[in-house]
Short mmCIF file of C-alpha atoms in Angstrom, two decimals:
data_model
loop_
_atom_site.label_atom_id
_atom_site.label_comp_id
_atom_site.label_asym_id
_atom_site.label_seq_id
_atom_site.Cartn_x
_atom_site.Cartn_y
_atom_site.Cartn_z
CA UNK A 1 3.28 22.98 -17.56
CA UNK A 2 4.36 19.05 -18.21
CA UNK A 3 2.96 16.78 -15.30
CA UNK A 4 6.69 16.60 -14.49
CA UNK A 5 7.30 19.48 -13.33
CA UNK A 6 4.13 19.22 -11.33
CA UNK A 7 5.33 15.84 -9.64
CA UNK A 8 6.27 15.57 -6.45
CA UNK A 9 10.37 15.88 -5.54
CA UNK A 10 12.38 15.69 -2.25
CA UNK A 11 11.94 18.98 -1.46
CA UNK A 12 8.08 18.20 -0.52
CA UNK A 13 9.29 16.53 2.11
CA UNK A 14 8.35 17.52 5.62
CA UNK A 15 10.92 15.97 8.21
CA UNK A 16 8.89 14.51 11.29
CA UNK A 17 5.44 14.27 9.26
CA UNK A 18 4.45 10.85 9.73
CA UNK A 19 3.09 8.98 6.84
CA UNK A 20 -0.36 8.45 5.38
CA UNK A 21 -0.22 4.88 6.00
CA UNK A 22 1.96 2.02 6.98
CA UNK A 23 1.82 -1.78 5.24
CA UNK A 24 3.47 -4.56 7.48
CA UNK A 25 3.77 -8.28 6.50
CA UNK A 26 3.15 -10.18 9.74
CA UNK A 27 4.67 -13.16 7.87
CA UNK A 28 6.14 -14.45 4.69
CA UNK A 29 4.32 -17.77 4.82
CA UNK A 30 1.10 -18.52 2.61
CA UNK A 31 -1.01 -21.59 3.19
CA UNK A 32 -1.69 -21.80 -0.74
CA UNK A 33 0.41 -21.71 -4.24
CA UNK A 34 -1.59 -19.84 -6.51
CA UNK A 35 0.31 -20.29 -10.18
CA UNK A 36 0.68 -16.73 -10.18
CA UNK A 37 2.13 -16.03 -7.08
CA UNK A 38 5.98 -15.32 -6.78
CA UNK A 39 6.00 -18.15 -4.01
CA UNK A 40 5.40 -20.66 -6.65
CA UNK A 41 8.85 -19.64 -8.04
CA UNK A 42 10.75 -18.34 -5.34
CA UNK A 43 11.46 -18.97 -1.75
CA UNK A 44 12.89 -16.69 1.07
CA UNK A 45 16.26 -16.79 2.22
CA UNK A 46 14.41 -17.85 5.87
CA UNK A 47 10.85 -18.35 6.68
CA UNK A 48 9.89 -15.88 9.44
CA UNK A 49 6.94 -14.23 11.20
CA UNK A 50 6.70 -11.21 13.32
CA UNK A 51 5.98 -12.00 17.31
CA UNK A 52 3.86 -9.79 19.65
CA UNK A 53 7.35 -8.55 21.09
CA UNK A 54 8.12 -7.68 17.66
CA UNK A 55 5.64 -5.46 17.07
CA UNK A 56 5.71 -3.44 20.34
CA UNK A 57 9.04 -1.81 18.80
CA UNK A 58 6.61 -0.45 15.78
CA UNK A 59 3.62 -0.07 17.50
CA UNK A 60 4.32 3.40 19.17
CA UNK A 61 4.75 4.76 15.39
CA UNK A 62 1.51 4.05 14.88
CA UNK A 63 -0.08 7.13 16.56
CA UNK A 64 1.13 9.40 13.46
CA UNK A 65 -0.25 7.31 11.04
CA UNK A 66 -3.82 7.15 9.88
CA UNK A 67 -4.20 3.79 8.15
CA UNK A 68 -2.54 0.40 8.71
CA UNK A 69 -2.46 -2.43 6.10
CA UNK A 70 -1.33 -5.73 7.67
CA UNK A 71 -0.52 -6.90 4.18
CA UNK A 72 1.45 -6.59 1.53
CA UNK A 73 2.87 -9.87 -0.50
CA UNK A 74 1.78 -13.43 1.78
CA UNK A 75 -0.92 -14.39 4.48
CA UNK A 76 -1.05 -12.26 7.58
CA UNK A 77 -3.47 -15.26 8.99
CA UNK A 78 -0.41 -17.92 9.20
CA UNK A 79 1.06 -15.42 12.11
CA UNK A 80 0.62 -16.86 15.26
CA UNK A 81 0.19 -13.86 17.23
CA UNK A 82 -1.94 -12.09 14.45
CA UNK A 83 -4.28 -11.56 17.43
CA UNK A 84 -2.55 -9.65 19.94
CA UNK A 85 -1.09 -7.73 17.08
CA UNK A 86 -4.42 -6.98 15.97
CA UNK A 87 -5.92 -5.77 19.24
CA UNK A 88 -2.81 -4.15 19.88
CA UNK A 89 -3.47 -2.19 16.87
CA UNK A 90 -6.89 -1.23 17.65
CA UNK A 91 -5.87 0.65 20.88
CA UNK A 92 -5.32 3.55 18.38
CA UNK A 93 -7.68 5.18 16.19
CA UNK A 94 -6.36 4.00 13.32
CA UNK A 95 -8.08 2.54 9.58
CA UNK A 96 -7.35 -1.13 9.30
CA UNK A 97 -7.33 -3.72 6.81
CA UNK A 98 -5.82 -6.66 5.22
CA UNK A 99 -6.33 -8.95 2.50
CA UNK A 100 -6.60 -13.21 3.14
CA UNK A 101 -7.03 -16.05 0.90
CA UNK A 102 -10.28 -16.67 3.29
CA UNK A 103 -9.61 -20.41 4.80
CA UNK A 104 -7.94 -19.38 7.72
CA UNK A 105 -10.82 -17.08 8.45
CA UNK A 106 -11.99 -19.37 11.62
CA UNK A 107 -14.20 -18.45 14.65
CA UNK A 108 -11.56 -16.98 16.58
CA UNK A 109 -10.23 -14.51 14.01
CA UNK A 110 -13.82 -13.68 12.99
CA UNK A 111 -14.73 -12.54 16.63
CA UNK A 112 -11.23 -10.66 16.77
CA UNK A 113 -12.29 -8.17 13.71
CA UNK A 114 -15.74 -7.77 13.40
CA UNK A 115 -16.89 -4.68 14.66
CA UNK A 116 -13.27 -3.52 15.00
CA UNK A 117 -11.21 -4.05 11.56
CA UNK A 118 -12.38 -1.73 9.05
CA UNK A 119 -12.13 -3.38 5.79
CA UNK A 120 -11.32 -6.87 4.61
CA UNK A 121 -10.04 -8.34 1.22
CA UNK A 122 -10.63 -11.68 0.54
CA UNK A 123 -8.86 -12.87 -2.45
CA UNK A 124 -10.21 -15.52 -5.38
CA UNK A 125 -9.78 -16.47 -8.21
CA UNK A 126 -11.63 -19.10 -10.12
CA UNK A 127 -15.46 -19.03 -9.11
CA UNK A 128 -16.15 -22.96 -10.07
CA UNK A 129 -14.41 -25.80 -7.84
CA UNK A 130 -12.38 -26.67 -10.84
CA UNK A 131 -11.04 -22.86 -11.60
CA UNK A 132 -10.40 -22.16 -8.23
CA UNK A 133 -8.46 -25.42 -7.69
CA UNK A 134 -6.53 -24.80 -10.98
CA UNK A 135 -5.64 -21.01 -9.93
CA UNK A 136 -5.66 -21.06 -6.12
CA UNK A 137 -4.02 -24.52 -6.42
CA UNK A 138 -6.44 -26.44 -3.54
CA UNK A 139 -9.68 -26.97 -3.47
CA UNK A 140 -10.81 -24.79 -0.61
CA UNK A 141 -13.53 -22.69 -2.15
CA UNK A 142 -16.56 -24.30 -0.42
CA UNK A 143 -14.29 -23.24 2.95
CA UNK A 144 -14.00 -20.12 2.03
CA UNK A 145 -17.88 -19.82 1.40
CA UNK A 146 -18.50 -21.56 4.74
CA UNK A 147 -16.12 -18.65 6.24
CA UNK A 148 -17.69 -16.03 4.67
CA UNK A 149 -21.29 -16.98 5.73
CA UNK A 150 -20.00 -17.53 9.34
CA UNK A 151 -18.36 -13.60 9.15
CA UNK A 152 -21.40 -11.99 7.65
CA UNK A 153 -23.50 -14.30 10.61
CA UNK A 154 -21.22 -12.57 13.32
CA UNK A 155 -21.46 -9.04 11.56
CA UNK A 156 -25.13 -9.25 11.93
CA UNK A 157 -25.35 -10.46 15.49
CA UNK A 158 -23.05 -7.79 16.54
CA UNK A 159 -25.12 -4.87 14.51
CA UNK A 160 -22.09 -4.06 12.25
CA UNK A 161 -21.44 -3.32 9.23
CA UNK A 162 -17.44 -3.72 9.94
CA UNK A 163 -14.87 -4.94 8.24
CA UNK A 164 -16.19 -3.87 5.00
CA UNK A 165 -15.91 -6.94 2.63
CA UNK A 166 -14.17 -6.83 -0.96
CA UNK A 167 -12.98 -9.53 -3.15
CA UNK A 168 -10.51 -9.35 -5.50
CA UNK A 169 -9.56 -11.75 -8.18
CA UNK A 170 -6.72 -12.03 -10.92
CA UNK A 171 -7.08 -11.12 -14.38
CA UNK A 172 -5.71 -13.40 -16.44
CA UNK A 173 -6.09 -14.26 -19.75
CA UNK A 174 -7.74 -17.74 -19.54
CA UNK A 175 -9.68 -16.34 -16.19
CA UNK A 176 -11.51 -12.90 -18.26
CA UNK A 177 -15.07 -15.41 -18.52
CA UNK A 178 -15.45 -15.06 -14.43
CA UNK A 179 -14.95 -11.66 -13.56
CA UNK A 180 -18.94 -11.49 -14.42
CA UNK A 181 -18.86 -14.52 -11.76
CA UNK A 182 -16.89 -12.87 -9.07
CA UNK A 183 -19.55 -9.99 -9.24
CA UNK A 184 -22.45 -12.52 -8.49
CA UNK A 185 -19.90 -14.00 -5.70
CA UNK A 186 -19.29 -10.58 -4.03
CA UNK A 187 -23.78 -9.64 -4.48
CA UNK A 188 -24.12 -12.66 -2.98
CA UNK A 189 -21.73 -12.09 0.32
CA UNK A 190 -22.91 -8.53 0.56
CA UNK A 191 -19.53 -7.41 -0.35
CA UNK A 192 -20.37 -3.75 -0.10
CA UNK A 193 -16.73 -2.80 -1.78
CA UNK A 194 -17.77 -4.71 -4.29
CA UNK A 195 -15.09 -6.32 -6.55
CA UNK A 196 -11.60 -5.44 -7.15
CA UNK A 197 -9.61 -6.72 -10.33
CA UNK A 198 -5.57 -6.75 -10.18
CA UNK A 199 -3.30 -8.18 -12.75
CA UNK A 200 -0.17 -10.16 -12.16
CA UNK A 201 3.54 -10.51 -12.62
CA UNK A 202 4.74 -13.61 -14.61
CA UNK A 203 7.36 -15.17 -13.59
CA UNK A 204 7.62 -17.86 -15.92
CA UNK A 205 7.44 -18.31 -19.73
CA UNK A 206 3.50 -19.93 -19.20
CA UNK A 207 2.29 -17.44 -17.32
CA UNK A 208 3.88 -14.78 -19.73
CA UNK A 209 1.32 -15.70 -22.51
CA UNK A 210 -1.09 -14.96 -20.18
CA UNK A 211 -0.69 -11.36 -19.30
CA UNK A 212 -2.66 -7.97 -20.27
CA UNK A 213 0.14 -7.53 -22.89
CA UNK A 214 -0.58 -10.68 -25.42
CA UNK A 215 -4.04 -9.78 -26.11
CA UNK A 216 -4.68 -5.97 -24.67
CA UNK A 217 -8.15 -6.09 -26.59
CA UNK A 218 -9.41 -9.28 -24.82
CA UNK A 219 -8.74 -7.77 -21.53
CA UNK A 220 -10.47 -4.42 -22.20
CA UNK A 221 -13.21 -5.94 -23.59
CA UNK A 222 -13.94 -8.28 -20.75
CA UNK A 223 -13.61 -5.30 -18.31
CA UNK A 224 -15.87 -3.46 -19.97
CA UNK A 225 -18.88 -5.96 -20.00
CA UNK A 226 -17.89 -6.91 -16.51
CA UNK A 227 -18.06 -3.25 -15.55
CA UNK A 228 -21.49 -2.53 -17.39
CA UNK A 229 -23.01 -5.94 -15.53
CA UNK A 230 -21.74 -4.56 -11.98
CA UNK A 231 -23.90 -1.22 -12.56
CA UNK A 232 -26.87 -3.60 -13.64
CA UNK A 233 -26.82 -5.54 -10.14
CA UNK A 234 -25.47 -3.00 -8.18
CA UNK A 235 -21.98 -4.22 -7.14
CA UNK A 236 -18.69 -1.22 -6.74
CA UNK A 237 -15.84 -2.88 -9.82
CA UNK A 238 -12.77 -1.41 -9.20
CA UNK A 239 -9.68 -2.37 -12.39
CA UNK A 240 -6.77 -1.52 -10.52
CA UNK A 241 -5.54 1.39 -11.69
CA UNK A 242 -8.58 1.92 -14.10
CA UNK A 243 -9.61 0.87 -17.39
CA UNK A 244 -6.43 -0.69 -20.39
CA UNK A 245 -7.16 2.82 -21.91
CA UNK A 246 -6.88 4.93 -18.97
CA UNK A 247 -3.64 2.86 -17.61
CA UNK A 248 -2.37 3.83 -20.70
CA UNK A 249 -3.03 7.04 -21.47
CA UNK A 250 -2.22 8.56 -17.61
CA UNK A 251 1.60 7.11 -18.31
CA UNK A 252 3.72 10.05 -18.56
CA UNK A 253 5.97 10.05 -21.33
CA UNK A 254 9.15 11.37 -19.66
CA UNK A 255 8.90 9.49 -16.79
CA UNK A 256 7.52 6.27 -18.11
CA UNK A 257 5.25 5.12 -15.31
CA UNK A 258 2.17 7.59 -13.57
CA UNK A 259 3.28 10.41 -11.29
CA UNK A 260 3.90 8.66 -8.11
CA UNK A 261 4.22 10.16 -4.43
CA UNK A 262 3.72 6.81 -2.64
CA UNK A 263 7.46 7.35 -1.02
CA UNK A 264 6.23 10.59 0.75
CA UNK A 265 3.04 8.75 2.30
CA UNK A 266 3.48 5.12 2.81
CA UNK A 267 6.18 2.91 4.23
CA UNK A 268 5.93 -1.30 3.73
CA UNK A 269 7.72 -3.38 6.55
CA UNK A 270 8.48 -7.06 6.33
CA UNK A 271 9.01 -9.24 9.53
CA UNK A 272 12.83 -9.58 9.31
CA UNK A 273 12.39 -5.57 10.19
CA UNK A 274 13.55 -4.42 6.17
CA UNK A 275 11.60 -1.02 5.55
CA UNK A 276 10.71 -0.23 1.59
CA UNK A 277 9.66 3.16 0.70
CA UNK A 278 6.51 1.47 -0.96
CA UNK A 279 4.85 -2.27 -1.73
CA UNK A 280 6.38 -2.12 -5.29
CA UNK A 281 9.86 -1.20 -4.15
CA UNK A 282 12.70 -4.13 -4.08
CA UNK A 283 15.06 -1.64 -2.43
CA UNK A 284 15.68 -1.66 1.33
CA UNK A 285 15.48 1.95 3.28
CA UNK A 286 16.55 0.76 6.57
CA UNK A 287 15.52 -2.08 9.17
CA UNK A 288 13.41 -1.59 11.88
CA UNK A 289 15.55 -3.43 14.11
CA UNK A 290 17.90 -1.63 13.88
CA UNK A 291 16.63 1.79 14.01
CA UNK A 292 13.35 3.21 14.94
CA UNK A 293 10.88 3.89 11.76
CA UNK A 294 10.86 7.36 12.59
CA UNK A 295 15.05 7.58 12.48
CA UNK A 296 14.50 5.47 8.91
CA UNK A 297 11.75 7.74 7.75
CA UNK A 298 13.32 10.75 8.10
CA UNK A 299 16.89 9.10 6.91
CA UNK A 300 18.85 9.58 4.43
CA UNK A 301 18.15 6.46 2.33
CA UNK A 302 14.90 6.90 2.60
CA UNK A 303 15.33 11.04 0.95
CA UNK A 304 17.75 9.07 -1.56
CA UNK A 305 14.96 6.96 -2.79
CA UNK A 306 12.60 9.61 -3.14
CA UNK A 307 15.28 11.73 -5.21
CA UNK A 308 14.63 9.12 -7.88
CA UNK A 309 11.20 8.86 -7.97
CA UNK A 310 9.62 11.21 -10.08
CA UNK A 311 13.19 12.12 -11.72
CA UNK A 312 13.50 10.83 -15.15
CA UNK A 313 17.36 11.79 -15.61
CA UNK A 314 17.78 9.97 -12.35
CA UNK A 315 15.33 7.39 -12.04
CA UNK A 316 15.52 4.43 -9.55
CA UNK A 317 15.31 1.02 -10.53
CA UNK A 318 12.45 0.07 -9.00
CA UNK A 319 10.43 3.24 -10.58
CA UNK A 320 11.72 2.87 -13.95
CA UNK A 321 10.39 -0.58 -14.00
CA UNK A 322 7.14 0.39 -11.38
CA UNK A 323 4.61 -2.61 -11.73
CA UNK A 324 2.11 -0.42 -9.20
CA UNK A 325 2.60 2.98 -8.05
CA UNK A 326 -0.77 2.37 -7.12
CA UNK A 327 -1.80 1.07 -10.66
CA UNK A 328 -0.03 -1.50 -12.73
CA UNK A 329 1.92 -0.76 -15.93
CA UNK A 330 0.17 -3.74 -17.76
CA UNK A 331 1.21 -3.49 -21.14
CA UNK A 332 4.81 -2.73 -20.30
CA UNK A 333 6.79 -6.02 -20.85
CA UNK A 334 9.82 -5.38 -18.40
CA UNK A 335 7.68 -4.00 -15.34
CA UNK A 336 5.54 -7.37 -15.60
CA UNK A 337 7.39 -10.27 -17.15
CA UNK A 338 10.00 -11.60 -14.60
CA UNK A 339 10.68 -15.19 -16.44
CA UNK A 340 14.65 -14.59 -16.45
CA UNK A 341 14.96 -13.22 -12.69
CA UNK A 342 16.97 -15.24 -10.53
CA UNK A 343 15.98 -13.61 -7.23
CA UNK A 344 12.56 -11.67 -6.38
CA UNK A 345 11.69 -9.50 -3.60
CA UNK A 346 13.51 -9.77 -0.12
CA UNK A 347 15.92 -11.50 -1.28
CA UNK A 348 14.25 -14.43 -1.96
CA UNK A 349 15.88 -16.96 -5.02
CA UNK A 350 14.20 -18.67 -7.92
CA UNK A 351 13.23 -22.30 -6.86
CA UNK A 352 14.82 -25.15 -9.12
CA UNK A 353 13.24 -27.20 -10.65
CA UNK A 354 13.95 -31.11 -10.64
CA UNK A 355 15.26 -32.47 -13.99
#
């Protein structure tokens, strides 16, 4: 039997089964540029954040659903009512996390989480003042230290081992020397997730020559002595997806990306109330302002999407050119090299540059 014919179709759906999980932007701000990000190239059609208010139309949802992610694409910390959100959240018994650049960790948000927010993200990348400056595009990294030490201070005093710390960091071409640094960075945190490496979309002809793709070798190379000095000092390394050999070879042929059933367990909001049928998607399922989540999950867009998921006569867009499903597709030129688009997701439109 093919894995095909295994996958999942919309005929495994179960109308009025909640999903797995639920991933909500609380904002589409950032307080950083990173030179891979797609806010370097791109801005929104309107800058927006979701209120307290906002959230009380999504929050009853939330008792069917078993984890929350407040993040997906920008910095939950720049919403102004990420706390009340956040304890609002807690009232159920629900896994949390989200995923910060780490400088707007401060006192107040520390003593919000601790004990109650399940695991934490902290993204980096560039371990020396001048790498992180270069790639994170401020130089912030002693703040984020200084954050990090105050968080693992409060953690102690409060006898917890919650949230659970990870840091991720970018692989990049020019960046594969301190991936064996962000392993010494997360030992000496007590990151007990350990380290998670992603890749990146280029969207721009310099950042294109610095993807997986140009020099596949380099990359597995460096993974492999990063992963063989994170079982020597006892640190969790986590490639996204896996190893450049296993990304590869768990592709299926007919379909082109890995078997995905993200549409029949997750659902991503944004804070102009668009629902996605997954983080990768760029293709709108309904708004949460205008119907309830439950209305849009069991909808008909929604089944649409999910008809064209696993489907390779009938493939959607976004899945044909998948840059996640839960891994990346990083030696497939059109799912990660986005120099020519004109618009990225939500709608927002490629930046111009001064002549």
């Amino acid at each position: 039997m093919s894995k095909v014919t295994e996958l999942k179709t919309d005929t495994d759906f179960v109308a009025g089964k909640f999903p797995e999980q639920i991933s909500i932007d609380l904002s589409n701000k950032c307080n950083l540029r990173c030179r891979f990000c797609h806010l370097n190239f791109y801005e929104p059609e309107k800058w927006t954040q979701l209120s307290y208010d906002d959230f009380l139309n999504i929050a009853p949802f939330l008792d069917g659903v078993e984890k929350i992610s407040i993040f997906s694409k920008y910095e939950p910390l720049t919403c102004r009512d990420f706390i009340p959100i956040f304890n609002k959240m807690c009232e159920t018994d629900i896994e949390t996390y989200f995923s910060t650049n780490g400088i707007l960790l401060n006192d107040e948000i520390i003593d919000a989480v601790v004990g109650k927010l399940t695991y934490l993200t902290v993204s980096i990348t560039g371990f020396t003042q001048e790498s992180y400056t270069t790639n994170m595009g401020q130089d912030r990294l002693e703040k984020v230290r200084e954050n990090l030490t105050k968080l693992n201070a409060a953690k102690k005093a409060a006898n917890t081992d919650l949230p659970k710390l990870r840091i991720t960091t970018v692989a990049l071409l020019d960046t594969l020397d301190e991936i064996c640094m962000s392993l010494d960075f997360a030992a000496e945190f007590e990151a007990a997730e350990g380290v998670r490496l992603s890749y990146f979309e280029s969207h721009d002809e310099a950042m294109s020559k610095l993807l997986p793709l140009v020099s596949p070798e380099a990359f597995s190379k460096a993974i492999d002595e990063a992963a063989e000095y994170a079982k020597n000092i006892g640190v969790k390394f986590e490639p996204i997806g896996g190893t450049m050999d296993e990304i590869e070879g768990d592709v299926d042929e007919e379909l082109g990306h890995r078997p995905c059933g993200l549409p029949w367990e997750t659902m991503s909001l944004q804070p102009n109330g668009d629902v996605y049928p997954c983080t990768a998607a760029t293709t709108t399922v309904g708004n949460f302002f205008e119907n309830t989540l439950e209305e849009i999950w069991n909808g008909e867009q929604l089944a649409e999407f999910r008809r064209g998921v696993n489907n390779p006569e009938a493939m959607n867009k976004d899945c044909a050119e998948c840059c996640h499903c839960q891994i990346r597709s990083v030696l497939k030129v059109e799912s990660n090299d986005w120099g020519s688009n004109e618009e990225c997701f939500g709608g927002s439109t490629r930046i111009k540059k001064q002549a």
